[in-house]
Structures are given as C-alpha cells and as structure tokens.
C-alpha cells in the first residue's frame, strides 16, 4: 500500500497500516520490547575468542583503561589526504536515481589514515569487554551465513566508552567528514555512534577445519563470492541502505592475510563496486542513505572489526536532516535496545526540530524588521518540512507500522525507484 502522508493520519494509526505488529515471518523480531535476548552472543564466543582479544589488548605495555582522547595525539589525519584520497561521486558510480534526494554529489571515499593504533586499541577495549557485549551486543538478524562469531555491538558509548564517544564527537572528525562530503555534518545520537560489525576468527579446532586456510582456496572462495550478485553475498548485514545520511567506517581489526570483507557498493548498472579494504586505523566514508551496499563477510578465518558512525547534515540554516530508523529499529536490529534506542532517537529528533524552530523564528523577525513582505507560500513550505520531519519521527514505530524486512526498496535497482516528489 502507498506510504501514508501526514494528512492521512488517523488515530489509532493502525487504521492506515497493514502491518500493525512485528512478525517473524516478515523478517522481524517479535521480542523487540524485551531486549531480544534470543540473539545474545553465545558464552562460548565471549569466553574464548572475545576473552583472548581483551587479554591481548590489556597485555600491551602502554595499555591504560583511563586513556583520554587527545586529537593531537590520536588522530593521524593530515590535510594533504583531502588531495591524495580517491573519492567517487554518485555520477561516477552511474547512480542517477536515488530513493531520497542526495545531500551532495559525494558517494564514497577510499580508505584514508585516521586513528593511531593506541586509539584503535582503546575503542576495541571499551566496546568488546564481555560485560559490555552481554548488555549491548547481539547476533544479527537475517544475515547470510553468519555464525556464533559474527555479531554487533552499539548503543553503549554513552554508558561504557568515554574515549570512543569523545573521539567520534570531536570537532576534528566532523571537520574531516564535512570536507570530504561537501556539507556541514555532525554525529546524530548515541545509538548511531560506533555501531560495530564484528567477525572473529574461530579458535575452535573443529570449526577451523571447515574454513579454507590455503591462499589458493581462499582466492577461489573469494572469486566465487565476487561473482555473486549483491543480494547473494555472504555478509553480517545484507544488502541495504543506511538509515543515516553518511557513514564513517573505521577499520579496527583485520587479521593478517585476511581475504574479503570489504564494503561493496551497488553501482548504477547493478554491479558491485568493492571499496578497497582499509588498513587498521584507516577510515572510509559513504553517503549510505542513497547507496545500496553490503558489508561482505571475510572468506578467511580472520578477525574483521569495523566501527560505523552516522553523520547528518547540520548547516547554518539548521535544516532538517534525512535520517530514519528503517534498518536500526529494535524489531530489525537485535542490538538496538528498545528503551535506549527510542530515548536517543526522540532526544535527537526534538533537539533538531527545536534548533530549526529557533532559526525560523529568528528569520521571521529579521525579515519583518527589514520591512520585507511576508511570504505566505514560503512559510507553508517551512511548516510542511517540519510536519514531515515530525511524521518521519514516528511513522516507522513498531506500535504502528511493521512492513516486511528488508523493504522492497533494498532490492530495487536504482533506475526502477519511483520518481522523487
Ligand atoms: Fe551500511
């Protein structure tokens, strides 16, 4: 059925939705209100592979659990990287139609150096301690070929990761993302800060036997994967659009000799463009809101850990951004804990709207004081934008609307997308 518009809203909202509750047969998590514990990371993983990783980090001579983020010490980005980093525009990827209006022509940046090893280690240590993973980590929903060693953690930085939080929220990181994308940006909210996609190498001898280790077998497995269409690629998160405007992806761990595991972007002709894999501490950047993409699963028995942080536009006009909750809401993403996620989401929505309102009020009075004619049609546009932003804040809530996941648009080639209004 067509998407509801603000004028169609009736109370209760259920009257306009064919999908009033999340159902497993629609790819959704029915236990979303009670923290989706059937997706908990198995104790075997926490006690073996995760415990080994934490012990390794804690045994480094410079390890300091109270390390404070210092941009001059922990960021290795240099201004010259704006020139030396390869970037792609939407045009270069052959993408002419998008599901929503792009905020700039920027599509993707190839890997560029961002963090020191010490900073990377701190992000890993803060996020992967077993007590953090028990509370904020979950196995993925609907992933292809995922095992007990593929999981997500997120929503924890506000509570358990002060270094990580300070790093992502630093003005220096926002300035880098702004310069690459060509628009002013900021982070969004706690639940979109440092979502980690984790695949660990197995230390179980029986499991290890099943995974290729010879270089030639790995390359055969990689080639077999590379010939697949986007939606068939094994991944910890299927083919999707992000629900945030831009995603900054930092490589935090990548085992020696790892094969595969890059981000694949679907291009305008429905092929997969693999962004070359970053080294540890390097970052890539994509306009994930309008690029269909997939985080492929490594074919080797290797650790691969990335930290993904969302950024939204925040220009001087305090415009309303295009973020949504489609692929992040608790009925879709098991690691999104209901009470944390929606408090984060509405706090950010209302803060954004409130700044926008203040800006608009100032504009009205400034124009009046200059003696300008009041523009009714322009004001209707301003009000409609706010109405849409508010409607977009709640239209996907589980209490009212739970269409099958993944949504049809995740599978729709760009050129078959409906025309934008
Ligand atoms: Fe993504």
PDB file of N, CA and C in Angstrom, residues 14-96:
ATOM      1  N   UNK A  14      -3.106   2.458  13.395  1.00  0.00           N
ATOM      2  CA  UNK A  14      -3.297   1.107  12.857  1.00  0.00           C
ATOM      3  C   UNK A  14      -4.276   1.087  11.681  1.00  0.00           C
ATOM      4  N   UNK A  15      -5.175   2.026  11.692  1.00  0.00           N
ATOM      5  CA  UNK A  15      -6.162   2.065  10.622  1.00  0.00           C
ATOM      6  C   UNK A  15      -5.523   2.254   9.251  1.00  0.00           C
ATOM      7  N   UNK A  16      -4.308   2.822   9.187  1.00  0.00           N
ATOM      8  CA  UNK A  16      -3.682   3.034   7.886  1.00  0.00           C
ATOM      9  C   UNK A  16      -2.541   2.059   7.615  1.00  0.00           C
ATOM     10  N   UNK A  17      -2.282   1.072   8.478  1.00  0.00           N
ATOM     11  CA  UNK A  17      -1.185   0.133   8.237  1.00  0.00           C
ATOM     12  C   UNK A  17      -1.695  -1.295   8.132  1.00  0.00           C
ATOM     13  N   UNK A  18      -1.173  -2.021   7.123  1.00  0.00           N
ATOM     14  CA  UNK A  18      -1.480  -3.447   7.010  1.00  0.00           C
ATOM     15  C   UNK A  18      -0.634  -4.261   7.972  1.00  0.00           C
ATOM     16  N   UNK A  19       0.337  -3.624   8.606  1.00  0.00           N
ATOM     17  CA  UNK A  19       1.306  -4.350   9.433  1.00  0.00           C
ATOM     18  C   UNK A  19       1.373  -3.769  10.846  1.00  0.00           C
ATOM     19  N   UNK A  20       0.351  -4.026  11.646  1.00  0.00           N
ATOM     20  CA  UNK A  20       0.312  -3.376  12.959  1.00  0.00           C
ATOM     21  C   UNK A  20       1.331  -3.895  13.971  1.00  0.00           C
ATOM     22  N   UNK A  21       1.802  -5.154  13.827  1.00  0.00           N
ATOM     23  CA  UNK A  21       2.799  -5.662  14.781  1.00  0.00           C
ATOM     24  C   UNK A  21       3.933  -6.386  14.048  1.00  0.00           C
ATOM     25  N   UNK A  22       5.136  -6.437  14.669  1.00  0.00           N
ATOM     26  CA  UNK A  22       6.255  -7.133  14.016  1.00  0.00           C
ATOM     27  C   UNK A  22       6.014  -8.646  14.041  1.00  0.00           C
ATOM     28  N   UNK A  23       6.197  -9.288  12.887  1.00  0.00           N
ATOM     29  CA  UNK A  23       6.018 -10.737  12.806  1.00  0.00           C
ATOM     30  C   UNK A  23       7.298 -11.377  12.281  1.00  0.00           C
ATOM     31  N   UNK A  24       7.620 -12.547  12.855  1.00  0.00           N
ATOM     32  CA  UNK A  24       8.830 -13.266  12.436  1.00  0.00           C
ATOM     33  C   UNK A  24       8.776 -13.573  10.943  1.00  0.00           C
ATOM     34  N   UNK A  25       7.585 -13.963  10.455  1.00  0.00           N
ATOM     35  CA  UNK A  25       7.512 -14.309   9.026  1.00  0.00           C
ATOM     36  C   UNK A  25       7.759 -13.098   8.115  1.00  0.00           C
ATOM     37  N   UNK A  26       7.719 -11.911   8.687  1.00  0.00           N
ATOM     38  CA  UNK A  26       8.063 -10.713   7.906  1.00  0.00           C
ATOM     39  C   UNK A  26       9.514 -10.285   8.139  1.00  0.00           C
ATOM     40  N   UNK A  27      10.303 -11.189   8.734  1.00  0.00           N
ATOM     41  CA  UNK A  27      11.726 -10.901   8.947  1.00  0.00           C
ATOM     42  C   UNK A  27      11.987 -10.029  10.165  1.00  0.00           C
ATOM     43  N   UNK A  28      11.008  -9.928  11.065  1.00  0.00           N
ATOM     44  CA  UNK A  28      11.138  -9.007  12.200  1.00  0.00           C
ATOM     45  C   UNK A  28      11.279  -9.747  13.534  1.00  0.00           C
ATOM     46  N   UNK A  29      11.723  -9.029  14.530  1.00  0.00           N
ATOM     47  CA  UNK A  29      11.978  -9.617  15.844  1.00  0.00           C
ATOM     48  C   UNK A  29      10.785  -9.325  16.747  1.00  0.00           C
ATOM     49  N   UNK A  30      10.096 -10.387  17.133  1.00  0.00           N
ATOM     50  CA  UNK A  30       8.873 -10.192  17.914  1.00  0.00           C
ATOM     51  C   UNK A  30       9.166  -9.788  19.351  1.00  0.00           C
ATOM     52  N   UNK A  31      10.356 -10.148  19.856  1.00  0.00           N
ATOM     53  CA  UNK A  31      10.683  -9.852  21.258  1.00  0.00           C
ATOM     54  C   UNK A  31      11.418  -8.509  21.401  1.00  0.00           C
ATOM     55  N   UNK A  32      11.160  -7.585  20.487  1.00  0.00           N
ATOM     56  CA  UNK A  32      11.915  -6.323  20.480  1.00  0.00           C
ATOM     57  C   UNK A  32      11.744  -5.488  21.745  1.00  0.00           C
ATOM     58  N   UNK A  33      10.628  -5.691  22.456  1.00  0.00           N
ATOM     59  CA  UNK A  33      10.404  -4.891  23.670  1.00  0.00           C
ATOM     60  C   UNK A  33      11.235  -5.383  24.848  1.00  0.00           C
ATOM     61  N   UNK A  34      11.646  -6.649  24.782  1.00  0.00           N
ATOM     62  CA  UNK A  34      12.370  -7.220  25.927  1.00  0.00           C
ATOM     63  C   UNK A  34      13.835  -7.510  25.595  1.00  0.00           C
ATOM     64  N   UNK A  35      14.436  -6.658  24.785  1.00  0.00           N
ATOM     65  CA  UNK A  35      15.881  -6.642  24.528  1.00  0.00           C
ATOM     66  C   UNK A  35      16.407  -7.822  23.710  1.00  0.00           C
ATOM     67  N   UNK A  36      15.550  -8.533  23.017  1.00  0.00           N
ATOM     68  CA  UNK A  36      15.954  -9.554  22.028  1.00  0.00           C
ATOM     69  C   UNK A  36      17.055 -10.510  22.529  1.00  0.00           C
ATOM     70  N   UNK A  37      16.829 -11.074  23.702  1.00  0.00           N
ATOM     71  CA  UNK A  37      17.885 -11.916  24.283  1.00  0.00           C
ATOM     72  C   UNK A  37      18.108 -13.231  23.560  1.00  0.00           C
ATOM     73  N   UNK A  38      17.195 -13.645  22.698  1.00  0.00           N
ATOM     74  CA  UNK A  38      17.494 -14.882  21.970  1.00  0.00           C
ATOM     75  C   UNK A  38      18.622 -14.657  20.954  1.00  0.00           C
ATOM     76  N   UNK A  39      19.027 -13.384  20.768  1.00  0.00           N
ATOM     77  CA  UNK A  39      20.160 -13.069  19.888  1.00  0.00           C
ATOM     78  C   UNK A  39      21.444 -12.818  20.690  1.00  0.00           C
ATOM     79  N   UNK A  40      21.421 -13.128  21.986  1.00  0.00           N
ATOM     80  CA  UNK A  40      22.630 -12.895  22.800  1.00  0.00           C
ATOM     81  C   UNK A  40      23.839 -13.604  22.187  1.00  0.00           C
ATOM     82  N   UNK A  41      25.000 -13.000  22.371  1.00  0.00           N
ATOM     83  CA  UNK A  41      26.235 -13.605  21.859  1.00  0.00           C
ATOM     84  C   UNK A  41      26.526 -14.843  22.721  1.00  0.00           C
ATOM     85  N   UNK A  42      26.772 -16.004  22.106  1.00  0.00           N
ATOM     86  CA  UNK A  42      26.978 -17.214  22.898  1.00  0.00           C
ATOM     87  C   UNK A  42      28.135 -17.086  23.895  1.00  0.00           C
ATOM     88  N   UNK A  43      27.967 -17.682  25.063  1.00  0.00           N
ATOM     89  CA  UNK A  43      29.019 -17.641  26.090  1.00  0.00           C
ATOM     90  C   UNK A  43      30.332 -18.209  25.561  1.00  0.00           C
ATOM     91  N   UNK A  44      30.227 -19.217  24.678  1.00  0.00           N
ATOM     92  CA  UNK A  44      31.443 -19.815  24.107  1.00  0.00           C
ATOM     93  C   UNK A  44      32.299 -18.745  23.407  1.00  0.00           C
ATOM     94  N   UNK A  45      31.639 -17.874  22.666  1.00  0.00           N
ATOM     95  CA  UNK A  45      32.349 -16.796  21.965  1.00  0.00           C
ATOM     96  C   UNK A  45      32.954 -15.810  22.967  1.00  0.00           C
ATOM     97  N   UNK A  46      32.151 -15.441  23.987  1.00  0.00           N
ATOM     98  CA  UNK A  46      32.634 -14.466  24.978  1.00  0.00           C
ATOM     99  C   UNK A  46      33.811 -15.029  25.765  1.00  0.00           C
ATOM    100  N   UNK A  47      33.694 -16.309  26.136  1.00  0.00           N
ATOM    101  CA  UNK A  47      34.728 -16.901  26.998  1.00  0.00           C
ATOM    102  C   UNK A  47      35.990 -17.284  26.241  1.00  0.00           C
ATOM    103  N   UNK A  48      35.887 -17.530  24.950  1.00  0.00           N
ATOM    104  CA  UNK A  48      37.071 -17.922  24.186  1.00  0.00           C
ATOM    105  C   UNK A  48      37.622 -16.745  23.377  1.00  0.00           C
ATOM    106  N   UNK A  49      37.079 -16.532  22.196  1.00  0.00           N
ATOM    107  CA  UNK A  49      37.668 -15.565  21.270  1.00  0.00           C
ATOM    108  C   UNK A  49      37.676 -14.139  21.832  1.00  0.00           C
ATOM    109  N   UNK A  50      36.555 -13.712  22.455  1.00  0.00           N
ATOM    110  CA  UNK A  50      36.490 -12.336  22.971  1.00  0.00           C
ATOM    111  C   UNK A  50      37.462 -12.174  24.141  1.00  0.00           C
ATOM    112  N   UNK A  51      37.478 -13.156  25.054  1.00  0.00           N
ATOM    113  CA  UNK A  51      38.380 -13.075  26.212  1.00  0.00           C
ATOM    114  C   UNK A  51      39.845 -13.006  25.754  1.00  0.00           C
ATOM    115  N   UNK A  52      40.179 -13.763  24.710  1.00  0.00           N
ATOM    116  CA  UNK A  52      41.564 -13.730  24.185  1.00  0.00           C
ATOM    117  C   UNK A  52      41.905 -12.342  23.650  1.00  0.00           C
ATOM    118  N   UNK A  53      40.951 -11.777  22.932  1.00  0.00           N
ATOM    119  CA  UNK A  53      41.186 -10.456  22.344  1.00  0.00           C
ATOM    120  C   UNK A  53      41.402  -9.392  23.436  1.00  0.00           C
ATOM    121  N   UNK A  54      40.575  -9.429  24.456  1.00  0.00           N
ATOM    122  CA  UNK A  54      40.690  -8.448  25.547  1.00  0.00           C
ATOM    123  C   UNK A  54      42.014  -8.645  26.298  1.00  0.00           C
ATOM    124  N   UNK A  55      42.367  -9.920  26.549  1.00  0.00           N
ATOM    125  CA  UNK A  55      43.629 -10.197  27.262  1.00  0.00           C
ATOM    126  C   UNK A  55      44.811  -9.654  26.463  1.00  0.00           C
ATOM    127  N   UNK A  56      44.747  -9.799  25.142  1.00  0.00           N
ATOM    128  CA  UNK A  56      45.830  -9.306  24.291  1.00  0.00           C
ATOM    129  C   UNK A  56      45.951  -7.776  24.393  1.00  0.00           C
ATOM    130  N   UNK A  57      44.802  -7.100  24.393  1.00  0.00           N
ATOM    131  CA  UNK A  57      44.828  -5.628  24.484  1.00  0.00           C
ATOM    132  C   UNK A  57      45.363  -5.185  25.845  1.00  0.00           C
ATOM    133  N   UNK A  58      44.938  -5.880  26.900  1.00  0.00           N
ATOM    134  CA  UNK A  58      45.341  -5.477  28.252  1.00  0.00           C
ATOM    135  C   UNK A  58      46.808  -5.788  28.527  1.00  0.00           C
ATOM    136  N   UNK A  59      47.389  -6.706  27.740  1.00  0.00           N
ATOM    137  CA  UNK A  59      48.793  -7.065  27.991  1.00  0.00           C
ATOM    138  C   UNK A  59      49.771  -6.136  27.278  1.00  0.00           C
ATOM    139  N   UNK A  60      49.256  -5.210  26.473  1.00  0.00           N
ATOM    140  CA  UNK A  60      50.178  -4.271  25.803  1.00  0.00           C
ATOM    141  C   UNK A  60      50.782  -3.358  26.868  1.00  0.00           C
ATOM    142  N   UNK A  61      52.105  -3.102  26.782  1.00  0.00           N
ATOM    143  CA  UNK A  61      52.770  -2.337  27.850  1.00  0.00           C
ATOM    144  C   UNK A  61      52.186  -0.941  28.062  1.00  0.00           C
ATOM    145  N   UNK A  62      51.645  -0.333  26.999  1.00  0.00           N
ATOM    146  CA  UNK A  62      51.137   1.037  27.157  1.00  0.00           C
ATOM    147  C   UNK A  62      49.645   1.076  27.498  1.00  0.00           C
ATOM    148  N   UNK A  63      49.030  -0.097  27.730  1.00  0.00           N
ATOM    149  CA  UNK A  63      47.580  -0.129  27.960  1.00  0.00           C
ATOM    150  C   UNK A  63      47.187   0.718  29.175  1.00  0.00           C
ATOM    151  N   UNK A  64      46.197   1.584  28.970  1.00  0.00           N
ATOM    152  CA  UNK A  64      45.717   2.441  30.063  1.00  0.00           C
ATOM    153  C   UNK A  64      44.197   2.540  29.971  1.00  0.00           C
ATOM    154  N   UNK A  65      43.471   1.892  30.913  1.00  0.00           N
ATOM    155  CA  UNK A  65      41.996   1.893  30.823  1.00  0.00           C
ATOM    156  C   UNK A  65      41.378   3.278  30.992  1.00  0.00           C
ATOM    157  N   UNK A  66      42.162   4.243  31.499  1.00  0.00           N
ATOM    158  CA  UNK A  66      41.626   5.596  31.697  1.00  0.00           C
ATOM    159  C   UNK A  66      42.113   6.581  30.637  1.00  0.00           C
ATOM    160  N   UNK A  67      42.628   6.052  29.547  1.00  0.00           N
ATOM    161  CA  UNK A  67      43.157   6.918  28.486  1.00  0.00           C
ATOM    162  C   UNK A  67      42.106   7.949  28.057  1.00  0.00           C
ATOM    163  N   UNK A  68      42.547   9.202  27.932  1.00  0.00           N
ATOM    164  CA  UNK A  68      41.640  10.271  27.473  1.00  0.00           C
ATOM    165  C   UNK A  68      41.928  10.563  26.002  1.00  0.00           C
ATOM    166  N   UNK A  69      40.871  10.845  25.256  1.00  0.00           N
ATOM    167  CA  UNK A  69      41.063  11.142  23.836  1.00  0.00           C
ATOM    168  C   UNK A  69      41.748  12.500  23.676  1.00  0.00           C
ATOM    169  N   UNK A  70      42.798  12.511  22.883  1.00  0.00           N
ATOM    170  CA  UNK A  70      43.530  13.736  22.596  1.00  0.00           C
ATOM    171  C   UNK A  70      43.724  13.812  21.083  1.00  0.00           C
ATOM    172  N   UNK A  71      42.986  14.719  20.423  1.00  0.00           N
ATOM    173  CA  UNK A  71      43.035  14.741  18.950  1.00  0.00           C
ATOM    174  C   UNK A  71      44.453  14.921  18.408  1.00  0.00           C
ATOM    175  N   UNK A  72      45.286  15.706  19.119  1.00  0.00           N
ATOM    176  CA  UNK A  72      46.635  15.950  18.592  1.00  0.00           C
ATOM    177  C   UNK A  72      47.492  14.683  18.679  1.00  0.00           C
ATOM    178  N   UNK A  73      47.099  13.772  19.556  1.00  0.00           N
ATOM    179  CA  UNK A  73      47.881  12.544  19.739  1.00  0.00           C
ATOM    180  C   UNK A  73      47.253  11.347  19.014  1.00  0.00           C
ATOM    181  N   UNK A  74      45.931  11.297  18.967  1.00  0.00           N
ATOM    182  CA  UNK A  74      45.264  10.073  18.476  1.00  0.00           C
ATOM    183  C   UNK A  74      44.774  10.145  17.037  1.00  0.00           C
ATOM    184  N   UNK A  75      44.666  11.355  16.475  1.00  0.00           N
ATOM    185  CA  UNK A  75      44.251  11.449  15.066  1.00  0.00           C
ATOM    186  C   UNK A  75      45.498  11.619  14.206  1.00  0.00           C
ATOM    187  N   UNK A  76      45.599  10.824  13.143  1.00  0.00           N
ATOM    188  CA  UNK A  76      46.777  10.924  12.276  1.00  0.00           C
ATOM    189  C   UNK A  76      46.427  11.543  10.916  1.00  0.00           C
ATOM    190  N   UNK A  77      45.197  12.055  10.804  1.00  0.00           N
ATOM    191  CA  UNK A  77      44.772  12.644   9.528  1.00  0.00           C
ATOM    192  C   UNK A  77      45.590  13.897   9.230  1.00  0.00           C
ATOM    193  N   UNK A  78      45.999  14.039   7.966  1.00  0.00           N
ATOM    194  CA  UNK A  78      46.712  15.256   7.545  1.00  0.00           C
ATOM    195  C   UNK A  78      45.918  15.926   6.422  1.00  0.00           C
ATOM    196  N   UNK A  79      45.997  17.263   6.345  1.00  0.00           N
ATOM    197  CA  UNK A  79      45.244  18.000   5.329  1.00  0.00           C
ATOM    198  C   UNK A  79      45.524  17.508   3.910  1.00  0.00           C
ATOM    199  N   UNK A  80      46.738  17.031   3.681  1.00  0.00           N
ATOM    200  CA  UNK A  80      47.079  16.586   2.322  1.00  0.00           C
ATOM    201  C   UNK A  80      46.221  15.385   1.881  1.00  0.00           C
ATOM    202  N   UNK A  81      45.624  14.659   2.847  1.00  0.00           N
ATOM    203  CA  UNK A  81      44.812  13.489   2.468  1.00  0.00           C
ATOM    204  C   UNK A  81      43.539  13.883   1.704  1.00  0.00           C
ATOM    205  N   UNK A  82      43.119  15.151   1.870  1.00  0.00           N
ATOM    206  CA  UNK A  82      41.961  15.588   1.066  1.00  0.00           C
ATOM    207  C   UNK A  82      42.298  15.507  -0.421  1.00  0.00           C
ATOM    208  N   UNK A  83      43.586  15.740  -0.736  1.00  0.00           N
ATOM    209  CA  UNK A  83      44.023  15.695  -2.139  1.00  0.00           C
ATOM    210  C   UNK A  83      44.360  14.265  -2.560  1.00  0.00           C
ATOM    211  N   UNK A  84      44.989  13.503  -1.666  1.00  0.00           N
ATOM    212  CA  UNK A  84      45.533  12.197  -2.081  1.00  0.00           C
ATOM    213  C   UNK A  84      44.508  11.060  -1.994  1.00  0.00           C
ATOM    214  N   UNK A  85      43.399  11.272  -1.286  1.00  0.00           N
ATOM    215  CA  UNK A  85      42.400  10.206  -1.154  1.00  0.00           C
ATOM    216  C   UNK A  85      41.504  10.164  -2.390  1.00  0.00           C
ATOM    217  N   UNK A  86      41.310   8.958  -2.942  1.00  0.00           N
ATOM    218  CA  UNK A  86      40.402   8.820  -4.084  1.00  0.00           C
ATOM    219  C   UNK A  86      38.965   8.934  -3.578  1.00  0.00           C
ATOM    220  N   UNK A  87      38.172   9.760  -4.246  1.00  0.00           N
ATOM    221  CA  UNK A  87      36.755   9.828  -3.889  1.00  0.00           C
ATOM    222  C   UNK A  87      35.924   9.550  -5.143  1.00  0.00           C
ATOM    223  N   UNK A  88      34.691   9.132  -4.923  1.00  0.00           N
ATOM    224  CA  UNK A  88      33.775   8.864  -6.049  1.00  0.00           C
ATOM    225  C   UNK A  88      32.516   9.683  -5.865  1.00  0.00           C
ATOM    226  N   UNK A  89      32.006  10.182  -6.990  1.00  0.00           N
ATOM    227  CA  UNK A  89      30.726  10.887  -6.920  1.00  0.00           C
ATOM    228  C   UNK A  89      29.622   9.914  -7.340  1.00  0.00           C
ATOM    229  N   UNK A  90      28.391  10.286  -7.070  1.00  0.00           N
ATOM    230  CA  UNK A  90      27.255   9.457  -7.490  1.00  0.00           C
ATOM    231  C   UNK A  90      27.277   9.272  -9.000  1.00  0.00           C
ATOM    232  N   UNK A  91      27.599  10.350  -9.709  1.00  0.00           N
ATOM    233  CA  UNK A  91      27.687  10.271 -11.172  1.00  0.00           C
ATOM    234  C   UNK A  91      28.712   9.238 -11.617  1.00  0.00           C
ATOM    235  N   UNK A  92      29.894   9.267 -10.978  1.00  0.00           N
ATOM    236  CA  UNK A  92      30.954   8.319 -11.367  1.00  0.00           C
ATOM    237  C   UNK A  92      30.525   6.874 -11.153  1.00  0.00           C
ATOM    238  N   UNK A  93      29.645   6.634 -10.185  1.00  0.00           N
ATOM    239  CA  UNK A  93      29.159   5.270  -9.955  1.00  0.00           C
ATOM    240  C   UNK A  93      27.925   4.977 -10.808  1.00  0.00           C
ATOM    241  N   UNK A  94      27.567   5.912 -11.654  1.00  0.00           N
ATOM    242  CA  UNK A  94      26.447   5.690 -12.571  1.00  0.00           C
ATOM    243  C   UNK A  94      25.092   5.729 -11.874  1.00  0.00           C
ATOM    244  N   UNK A  95      25.034   6.376 -10.719  1.00  0.00           N
ATOM    245  CA  UNK A  95      23.767   6.418  -9.981  1.00  0.00           C
ATOM    246  C   UNK A  95      23.032   7.717 -10.320  1.00  0.00           C
ATOM    247  N   UNK A  96      21.921   7.540 -11.043  1.00  0.00           N
ATOM    248  CA  UNK A  96      21.185   8.726 -11.495  1.00  0.00           C
ATOM    249  C   UNK A  96      19.934   8.941 -10.669  1.00  0.00           C
TER     250      UNK A  96
END
